[in-house]
Tab-separated table of C-alpha atoms (C1' of nucleotides) in Angstrom:
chain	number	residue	atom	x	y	z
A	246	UNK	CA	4.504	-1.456	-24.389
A	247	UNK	CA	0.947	0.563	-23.671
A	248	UNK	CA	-1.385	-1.633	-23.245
A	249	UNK	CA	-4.556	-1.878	-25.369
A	250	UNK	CA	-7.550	-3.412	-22.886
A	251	UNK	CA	-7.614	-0.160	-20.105
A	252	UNK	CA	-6.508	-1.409	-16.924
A	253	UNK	CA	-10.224	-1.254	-14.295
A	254	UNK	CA	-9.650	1.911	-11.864
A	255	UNK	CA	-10.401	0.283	-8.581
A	256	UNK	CA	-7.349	1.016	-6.182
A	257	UNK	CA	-7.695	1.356	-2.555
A	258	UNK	CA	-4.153	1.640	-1.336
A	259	UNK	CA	-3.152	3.276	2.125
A	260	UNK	CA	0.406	4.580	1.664
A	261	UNK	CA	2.429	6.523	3.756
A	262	UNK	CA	0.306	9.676	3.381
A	263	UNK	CA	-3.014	7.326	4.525
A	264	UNK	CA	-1.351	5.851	7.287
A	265	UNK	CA	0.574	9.059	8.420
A	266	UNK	CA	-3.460	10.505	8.452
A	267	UNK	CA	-4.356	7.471	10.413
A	268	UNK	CA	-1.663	7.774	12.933
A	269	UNK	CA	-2.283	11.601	13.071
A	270	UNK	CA	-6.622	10.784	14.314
A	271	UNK	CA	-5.750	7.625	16.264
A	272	UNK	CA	-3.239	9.345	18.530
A	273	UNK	CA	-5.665	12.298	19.554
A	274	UNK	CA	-8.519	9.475	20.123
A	275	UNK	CA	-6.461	7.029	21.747
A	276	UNK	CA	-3.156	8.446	23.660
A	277	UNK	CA	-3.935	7.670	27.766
A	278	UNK	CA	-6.820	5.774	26.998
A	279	UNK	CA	-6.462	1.895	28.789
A	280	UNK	CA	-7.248	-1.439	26.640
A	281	UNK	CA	-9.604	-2.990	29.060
A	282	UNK	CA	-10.061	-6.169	26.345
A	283	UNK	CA	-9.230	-7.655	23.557
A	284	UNK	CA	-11.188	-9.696	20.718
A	285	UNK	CA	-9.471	-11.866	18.188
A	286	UNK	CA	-11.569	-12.564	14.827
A	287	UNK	CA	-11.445	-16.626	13.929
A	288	UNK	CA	-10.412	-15.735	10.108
A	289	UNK	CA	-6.314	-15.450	10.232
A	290	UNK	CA	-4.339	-12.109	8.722
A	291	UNK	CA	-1.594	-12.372	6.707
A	292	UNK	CA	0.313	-12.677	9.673
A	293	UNK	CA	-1.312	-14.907	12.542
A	294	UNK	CA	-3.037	-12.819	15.107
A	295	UNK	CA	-2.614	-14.947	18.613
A	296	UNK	CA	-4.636	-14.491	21.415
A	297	UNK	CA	-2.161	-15.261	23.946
A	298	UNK	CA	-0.307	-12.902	22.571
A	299	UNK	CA	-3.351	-10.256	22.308
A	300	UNK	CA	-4.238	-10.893	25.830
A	301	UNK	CA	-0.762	-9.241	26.590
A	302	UNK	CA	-1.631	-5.692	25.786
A	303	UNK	CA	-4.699	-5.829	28.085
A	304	UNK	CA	-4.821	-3.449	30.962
A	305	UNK	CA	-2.260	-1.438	29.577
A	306	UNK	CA	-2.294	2.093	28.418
A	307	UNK	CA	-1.351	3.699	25.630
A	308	UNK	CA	2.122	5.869	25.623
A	309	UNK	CA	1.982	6.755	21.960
A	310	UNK	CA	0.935	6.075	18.898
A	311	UNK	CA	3.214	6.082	15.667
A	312	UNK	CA	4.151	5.293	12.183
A	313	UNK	CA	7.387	3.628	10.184
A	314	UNK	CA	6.625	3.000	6.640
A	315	UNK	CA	3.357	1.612	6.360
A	316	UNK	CA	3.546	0.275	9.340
A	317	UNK	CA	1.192	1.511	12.620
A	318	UNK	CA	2.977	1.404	16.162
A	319	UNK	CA	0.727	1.779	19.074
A	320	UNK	CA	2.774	1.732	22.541
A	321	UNK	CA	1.911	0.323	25.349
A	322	UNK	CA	2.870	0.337	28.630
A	323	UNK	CA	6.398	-1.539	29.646
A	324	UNK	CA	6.989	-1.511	26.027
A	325	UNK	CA	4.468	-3.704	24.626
A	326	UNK	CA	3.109	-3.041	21.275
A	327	UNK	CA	0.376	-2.937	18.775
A	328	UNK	CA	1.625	-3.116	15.495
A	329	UNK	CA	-0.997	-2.635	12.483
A	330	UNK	CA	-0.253	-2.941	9.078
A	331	UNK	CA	-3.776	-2.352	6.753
A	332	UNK	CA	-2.637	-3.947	3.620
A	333	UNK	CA	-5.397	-2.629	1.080
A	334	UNK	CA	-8.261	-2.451	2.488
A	335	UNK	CA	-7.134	-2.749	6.210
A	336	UNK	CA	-9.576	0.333	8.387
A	337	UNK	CA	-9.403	0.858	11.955
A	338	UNK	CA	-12.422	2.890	13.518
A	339	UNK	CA	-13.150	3.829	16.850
A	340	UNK	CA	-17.076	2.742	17.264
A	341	UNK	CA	-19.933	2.411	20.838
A	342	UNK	CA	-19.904	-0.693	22.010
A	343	UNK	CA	-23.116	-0.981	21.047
A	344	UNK	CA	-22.942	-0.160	17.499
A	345	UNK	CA	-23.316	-3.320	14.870
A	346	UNK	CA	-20.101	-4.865	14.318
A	347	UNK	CA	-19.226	-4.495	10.334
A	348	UNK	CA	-18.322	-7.458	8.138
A	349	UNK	CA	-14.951	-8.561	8.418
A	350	UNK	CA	-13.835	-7.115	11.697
A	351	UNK	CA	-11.153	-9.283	12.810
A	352	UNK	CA	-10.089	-7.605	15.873
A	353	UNK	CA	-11.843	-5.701	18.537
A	354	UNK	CA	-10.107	-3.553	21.603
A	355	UNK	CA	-12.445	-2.317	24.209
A	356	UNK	CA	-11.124	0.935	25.638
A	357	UNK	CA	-11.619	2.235	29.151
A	358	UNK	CA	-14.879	1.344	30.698
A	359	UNK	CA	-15.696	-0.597	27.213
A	360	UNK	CA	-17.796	2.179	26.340
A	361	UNK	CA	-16.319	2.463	23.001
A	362	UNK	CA	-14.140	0.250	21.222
A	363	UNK	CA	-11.350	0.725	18.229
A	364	UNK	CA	-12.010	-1.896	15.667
A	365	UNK	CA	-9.847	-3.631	12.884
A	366	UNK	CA	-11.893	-4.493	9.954
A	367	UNK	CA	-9.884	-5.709	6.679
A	368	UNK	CA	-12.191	-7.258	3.745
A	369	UNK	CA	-9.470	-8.230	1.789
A	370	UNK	CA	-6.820	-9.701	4.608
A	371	UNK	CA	-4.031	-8.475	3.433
A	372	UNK	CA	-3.191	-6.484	6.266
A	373	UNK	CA	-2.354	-7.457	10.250
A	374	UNK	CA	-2.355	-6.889	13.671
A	375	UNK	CA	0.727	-7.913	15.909
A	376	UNK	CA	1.671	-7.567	19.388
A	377	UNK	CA	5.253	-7.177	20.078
A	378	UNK	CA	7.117	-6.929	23.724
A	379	UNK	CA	10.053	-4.991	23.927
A	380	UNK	CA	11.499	-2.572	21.844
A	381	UNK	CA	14.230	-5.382	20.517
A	382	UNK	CA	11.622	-7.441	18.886
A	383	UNK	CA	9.783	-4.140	17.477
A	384	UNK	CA	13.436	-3.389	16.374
A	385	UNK	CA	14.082	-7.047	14.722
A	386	UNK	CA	11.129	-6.545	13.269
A	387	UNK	CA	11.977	-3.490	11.304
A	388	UNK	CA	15.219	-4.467	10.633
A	389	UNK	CA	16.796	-2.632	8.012
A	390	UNK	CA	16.463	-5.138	5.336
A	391	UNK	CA	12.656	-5.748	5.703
A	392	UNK	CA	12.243	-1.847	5.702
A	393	UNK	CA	14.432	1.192	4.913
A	394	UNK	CA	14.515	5.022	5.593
A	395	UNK	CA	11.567	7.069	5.906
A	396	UNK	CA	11.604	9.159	2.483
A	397	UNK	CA	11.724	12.268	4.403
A	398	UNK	CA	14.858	11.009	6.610
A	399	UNK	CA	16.512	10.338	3.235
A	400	UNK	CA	20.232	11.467	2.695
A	401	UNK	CA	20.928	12.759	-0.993
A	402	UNK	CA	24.345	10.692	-0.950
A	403	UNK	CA	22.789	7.562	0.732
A	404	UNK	CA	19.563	7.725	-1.324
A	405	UNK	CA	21.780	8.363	-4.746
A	406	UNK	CA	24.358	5.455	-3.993
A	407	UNK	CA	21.413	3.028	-3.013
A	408	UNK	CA	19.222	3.925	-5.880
A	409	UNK	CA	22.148	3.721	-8.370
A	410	UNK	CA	23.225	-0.177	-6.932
A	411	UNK	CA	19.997	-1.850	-8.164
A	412	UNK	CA	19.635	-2.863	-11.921
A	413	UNK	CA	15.345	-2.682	-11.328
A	414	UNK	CA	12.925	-0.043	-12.970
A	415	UNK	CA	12.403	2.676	-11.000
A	416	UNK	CA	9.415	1.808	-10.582
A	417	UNK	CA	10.187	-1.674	-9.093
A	418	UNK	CA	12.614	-0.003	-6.915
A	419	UNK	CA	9.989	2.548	-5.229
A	420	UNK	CA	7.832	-0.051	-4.851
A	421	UNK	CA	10.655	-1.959	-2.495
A	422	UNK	CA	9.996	-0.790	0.905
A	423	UNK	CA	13.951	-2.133	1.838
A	424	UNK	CA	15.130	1.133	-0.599
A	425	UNK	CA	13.070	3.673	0.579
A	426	UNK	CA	9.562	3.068	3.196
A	427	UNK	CA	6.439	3.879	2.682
A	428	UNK	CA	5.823	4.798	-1.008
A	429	UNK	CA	3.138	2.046	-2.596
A	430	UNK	CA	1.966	2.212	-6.259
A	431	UNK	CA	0.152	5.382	-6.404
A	432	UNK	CA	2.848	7.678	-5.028
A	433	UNK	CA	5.531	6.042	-7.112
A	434	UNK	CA	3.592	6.842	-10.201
A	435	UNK	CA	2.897	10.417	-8.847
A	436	UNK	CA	6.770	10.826	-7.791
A	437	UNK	CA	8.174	9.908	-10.969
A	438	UNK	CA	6.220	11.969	-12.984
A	439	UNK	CA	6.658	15.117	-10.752
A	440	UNK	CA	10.337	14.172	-11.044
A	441	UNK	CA	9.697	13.778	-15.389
A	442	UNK	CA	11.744	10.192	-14.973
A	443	UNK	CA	10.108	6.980	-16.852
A	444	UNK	CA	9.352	4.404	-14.921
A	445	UNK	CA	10.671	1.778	-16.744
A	446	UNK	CA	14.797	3.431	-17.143
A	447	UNK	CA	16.756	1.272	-14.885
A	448	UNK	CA	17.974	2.656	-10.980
A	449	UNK	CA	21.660	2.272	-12.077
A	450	UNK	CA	21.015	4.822	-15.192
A	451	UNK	CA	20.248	7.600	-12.911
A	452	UNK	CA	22.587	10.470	-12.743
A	453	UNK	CA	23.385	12.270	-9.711
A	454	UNK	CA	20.679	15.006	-10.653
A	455	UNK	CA	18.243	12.530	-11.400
A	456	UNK	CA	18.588	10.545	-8.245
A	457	UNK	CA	18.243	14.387	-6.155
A	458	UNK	CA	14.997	15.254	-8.766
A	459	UNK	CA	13.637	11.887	-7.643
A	460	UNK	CA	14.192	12.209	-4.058
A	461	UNK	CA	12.539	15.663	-4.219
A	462	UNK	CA	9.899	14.429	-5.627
A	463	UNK	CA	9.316	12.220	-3.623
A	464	UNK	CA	9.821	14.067	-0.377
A	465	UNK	CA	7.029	16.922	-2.285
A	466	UNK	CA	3.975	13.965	-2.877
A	467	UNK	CA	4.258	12.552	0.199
A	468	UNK	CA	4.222	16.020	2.108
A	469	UNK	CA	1.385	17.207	-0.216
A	470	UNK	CA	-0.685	14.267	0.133
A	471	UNK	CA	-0.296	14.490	4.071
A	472	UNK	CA	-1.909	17.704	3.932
A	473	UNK	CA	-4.885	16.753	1.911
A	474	UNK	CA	-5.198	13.786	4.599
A	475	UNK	CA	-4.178	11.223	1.962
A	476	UNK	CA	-6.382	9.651	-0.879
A	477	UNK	CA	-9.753	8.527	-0.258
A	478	UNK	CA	-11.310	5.899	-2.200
A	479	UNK	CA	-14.258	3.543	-1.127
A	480	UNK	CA	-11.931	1.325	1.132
A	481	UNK	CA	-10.192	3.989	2.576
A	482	UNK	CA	-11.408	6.164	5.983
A	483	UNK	CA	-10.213	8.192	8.676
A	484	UNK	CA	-9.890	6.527	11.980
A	485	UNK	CA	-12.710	9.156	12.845
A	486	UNK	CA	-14.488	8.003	9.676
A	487	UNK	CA	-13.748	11.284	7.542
A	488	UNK	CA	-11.863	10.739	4.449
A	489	UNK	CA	-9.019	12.194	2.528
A	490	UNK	CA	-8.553	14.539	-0.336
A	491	UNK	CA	-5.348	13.510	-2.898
A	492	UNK	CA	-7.272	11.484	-5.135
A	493	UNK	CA	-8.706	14.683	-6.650
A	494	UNK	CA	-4.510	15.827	-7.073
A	495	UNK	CA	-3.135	13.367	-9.073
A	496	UNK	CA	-1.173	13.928	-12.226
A	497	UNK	CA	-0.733	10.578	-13.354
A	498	UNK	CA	-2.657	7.807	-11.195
A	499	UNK	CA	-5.805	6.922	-12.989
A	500	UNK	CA	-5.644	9.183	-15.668
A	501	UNK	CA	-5.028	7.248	-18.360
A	502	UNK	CA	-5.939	9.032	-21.775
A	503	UNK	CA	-6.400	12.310	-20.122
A	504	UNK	CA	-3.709	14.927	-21.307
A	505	UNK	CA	-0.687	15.260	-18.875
A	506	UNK	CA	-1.165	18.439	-16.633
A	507	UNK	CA	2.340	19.634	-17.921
A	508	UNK	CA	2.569	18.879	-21.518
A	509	UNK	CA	-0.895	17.513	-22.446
A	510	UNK	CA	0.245	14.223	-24.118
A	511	UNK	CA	-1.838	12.043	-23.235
A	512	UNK	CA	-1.306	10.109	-19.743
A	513	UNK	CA	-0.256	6.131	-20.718
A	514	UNK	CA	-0.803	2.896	-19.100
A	515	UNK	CA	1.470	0.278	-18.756
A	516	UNK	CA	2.075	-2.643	-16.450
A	517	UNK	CA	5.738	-2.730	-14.836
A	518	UNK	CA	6.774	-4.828	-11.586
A	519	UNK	CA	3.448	-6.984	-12.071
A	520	UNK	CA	1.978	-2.988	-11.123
A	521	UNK	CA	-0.629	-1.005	-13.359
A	522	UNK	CA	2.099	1.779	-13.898
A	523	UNK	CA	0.562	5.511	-15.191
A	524	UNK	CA	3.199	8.005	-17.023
A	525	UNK	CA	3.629	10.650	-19.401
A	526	UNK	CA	5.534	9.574	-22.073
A	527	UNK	CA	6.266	12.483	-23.437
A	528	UNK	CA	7.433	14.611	-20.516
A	529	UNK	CA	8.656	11.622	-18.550
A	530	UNK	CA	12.628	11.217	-20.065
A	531	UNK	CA	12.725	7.960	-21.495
A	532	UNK	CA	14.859	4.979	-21.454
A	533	UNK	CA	18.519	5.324	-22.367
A	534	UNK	CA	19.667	8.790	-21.451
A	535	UNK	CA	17.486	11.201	-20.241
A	536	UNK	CA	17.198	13.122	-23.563
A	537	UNK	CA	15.334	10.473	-25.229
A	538	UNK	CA	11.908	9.532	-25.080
A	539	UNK	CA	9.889	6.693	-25.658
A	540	UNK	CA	7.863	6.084	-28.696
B	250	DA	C1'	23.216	-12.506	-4.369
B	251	DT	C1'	19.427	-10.180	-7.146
B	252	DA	C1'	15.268	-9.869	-9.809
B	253	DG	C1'	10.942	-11.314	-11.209
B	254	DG	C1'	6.668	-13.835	-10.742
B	255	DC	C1'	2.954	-15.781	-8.133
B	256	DG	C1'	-0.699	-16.277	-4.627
B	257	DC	C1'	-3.235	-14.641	-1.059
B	258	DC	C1'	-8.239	-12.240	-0.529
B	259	DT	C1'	-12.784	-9.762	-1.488
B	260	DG	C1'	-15.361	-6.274	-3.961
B	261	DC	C1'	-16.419	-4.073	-7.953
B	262	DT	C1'	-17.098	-3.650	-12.844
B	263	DG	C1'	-17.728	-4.338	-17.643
B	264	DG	C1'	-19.218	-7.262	-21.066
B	265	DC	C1'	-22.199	-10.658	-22.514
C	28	DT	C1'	-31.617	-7.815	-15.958
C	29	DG	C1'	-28.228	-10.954	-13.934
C	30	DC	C1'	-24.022	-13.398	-13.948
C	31	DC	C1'	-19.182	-13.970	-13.712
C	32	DA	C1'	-14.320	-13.503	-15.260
C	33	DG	C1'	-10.928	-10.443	-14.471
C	34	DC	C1'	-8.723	-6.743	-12.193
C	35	DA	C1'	-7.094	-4.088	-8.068
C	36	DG	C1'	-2.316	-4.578	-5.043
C	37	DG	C1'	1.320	-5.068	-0.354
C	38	DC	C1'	4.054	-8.354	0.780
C	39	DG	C1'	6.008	-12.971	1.654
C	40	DC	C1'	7.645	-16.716	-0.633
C	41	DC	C1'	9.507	-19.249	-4.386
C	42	DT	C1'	12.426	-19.879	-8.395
C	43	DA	C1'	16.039	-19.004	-11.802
DNA sequence: ATAGGCGCCTGCTGGC
DNA sequence: TGCCAGCAGGCGCCTA
């Protein structure tokens, strides 16, 4: 099951905590502030990025500035949106006009005067920019099915019977943004251990207890990592350019070999929904019923 | 219907 | 020293 050749620690992942710290800078820099232009990079997103469509939010101001999953929502005026989504390596800065425009910007939004602009730059692509009119099509768009609850809106009973319908890995099943939104690979890996459940025992084994210890868990990372402004690794910034502090918290995530903060085993690596997946696998109650444990 | 696997994309790294 | 295969992963799409 633990794989021999060590999996290459390179992650860059903004989760909910990143985002949430994103959400948190841009609204302070950008809340009032008017989008006086738009600029549309030629390379396409992983969703296309019109310029018809950008040209819509010009000349309107900003009304707020929020967060649903992963998911960014900047509001506009008469309900138009900007909806941001960084993917891995997706960074959005607020930059002088005049200063040099960074590889792989793919979307520029002059502000005000055009003194300063807020600037989408995404090396790897995997992220996107949308602009949405009216809150129905924001509200299509998060349909329930493409996203679930917020983890901290979750209710025990809701979150137990969902949890306990799906014959996945746990780990598969945090990773599904329809069960619960915002928790990527790093914070599922973190979650399950804090909650001492495998991540490779099946949703539908989960007892009641389990399914609560889970959902706590969950609830505690995310809120912890919030506070230390999310996880910081080369791909990774503050809208204001500062960076965050989790990486130097985690339990599991990257550690692999190094003793388990709880029981000292050391921390294993394995690969589970196609995801390099960290666990103790001593501490974290193995397949089968949570008595036993693997190896 | 559900679950699992793949491909997108670039940057970094480890091994030769 | 330099090169390059392989790994990193969120999410949409495809298949069984």
């Amino acid at each position: 099951m633990v794989r021999k050749t060590p999996l290459v620690y390179n992650p860059t992942m903004p989760e909910l905590p990143e985002v949430e710290t994103v959400v948190r800078d841009l609204r302070g820099l950008l809340l009032g502030r008017r989008i006086s232009g738009v600029r549309v990079g030629p390379k396409r997103l992983r969703q296309p990025w019109s310029r018809t469509r950008a040209a819509l939010i010009v000349g309107r101001q900003v009304r707020s500035v929020g967060r649903r999953g992963k998911w960014i929502c900047v509001e506009l005026d008469d309900a138009h949106y900007l909806i941001v989504h960084l993917g891995m390596s997706g960074q959005i800065t607020l930059k002088p006009a005049e200063a040099p425009r960074a590889r792989h910007t793919h979307g520029v939004f002059d502000l005000d005067d055009g003194a300063e602009q807020l600037r989408f730059r995404d090396p790897r692509r995997f992220g996107s920019l949308q602009v949405m009119v009216g809150t129905e099509e924001v509200d299509a768009f998060f349909d329930e099915n493409r996203l679930g609850p917020e983890p901290f809106a979750l209710r025990p009973g809701d979150w137990q019977r969902r949890l306990t319908a799906t014959q996945r890995c746990l780990k598969a099943a945090l990773l599904d943004q329809r069960l619960v939104a915002g928790v990527g690979n790093i914070y599922a890996d973190e979650s399950l251990w804090e909650a001492r459940l495998h991540p490779a025992r099946r949703g539908c084994d989960s007892t009641p207890a389990e399914a609560e210890r889970l959902r706590r868990a969950i609830v505690a990372v995310l809120r912890r990592a919030i506070r230390k402004r999310g996880t910081s690794f080369r791909d990774f910034i503050r809208a204001n350019g500062s960076s965050g502090d989790y990486q130097k918290e985690f339990r599991v995530y990257g550690q692999t070999g190094r003793p388990c903060p709880r029981c000292a085993a050391p921390i294993a690596l394995t690969r589970l929904a196609g995801r390099a997946t960290h666990y103790c696998p001593r501490c974290q109650a193995g397949i089968g019923s949570s008595a036993s444990r693997e190896r």
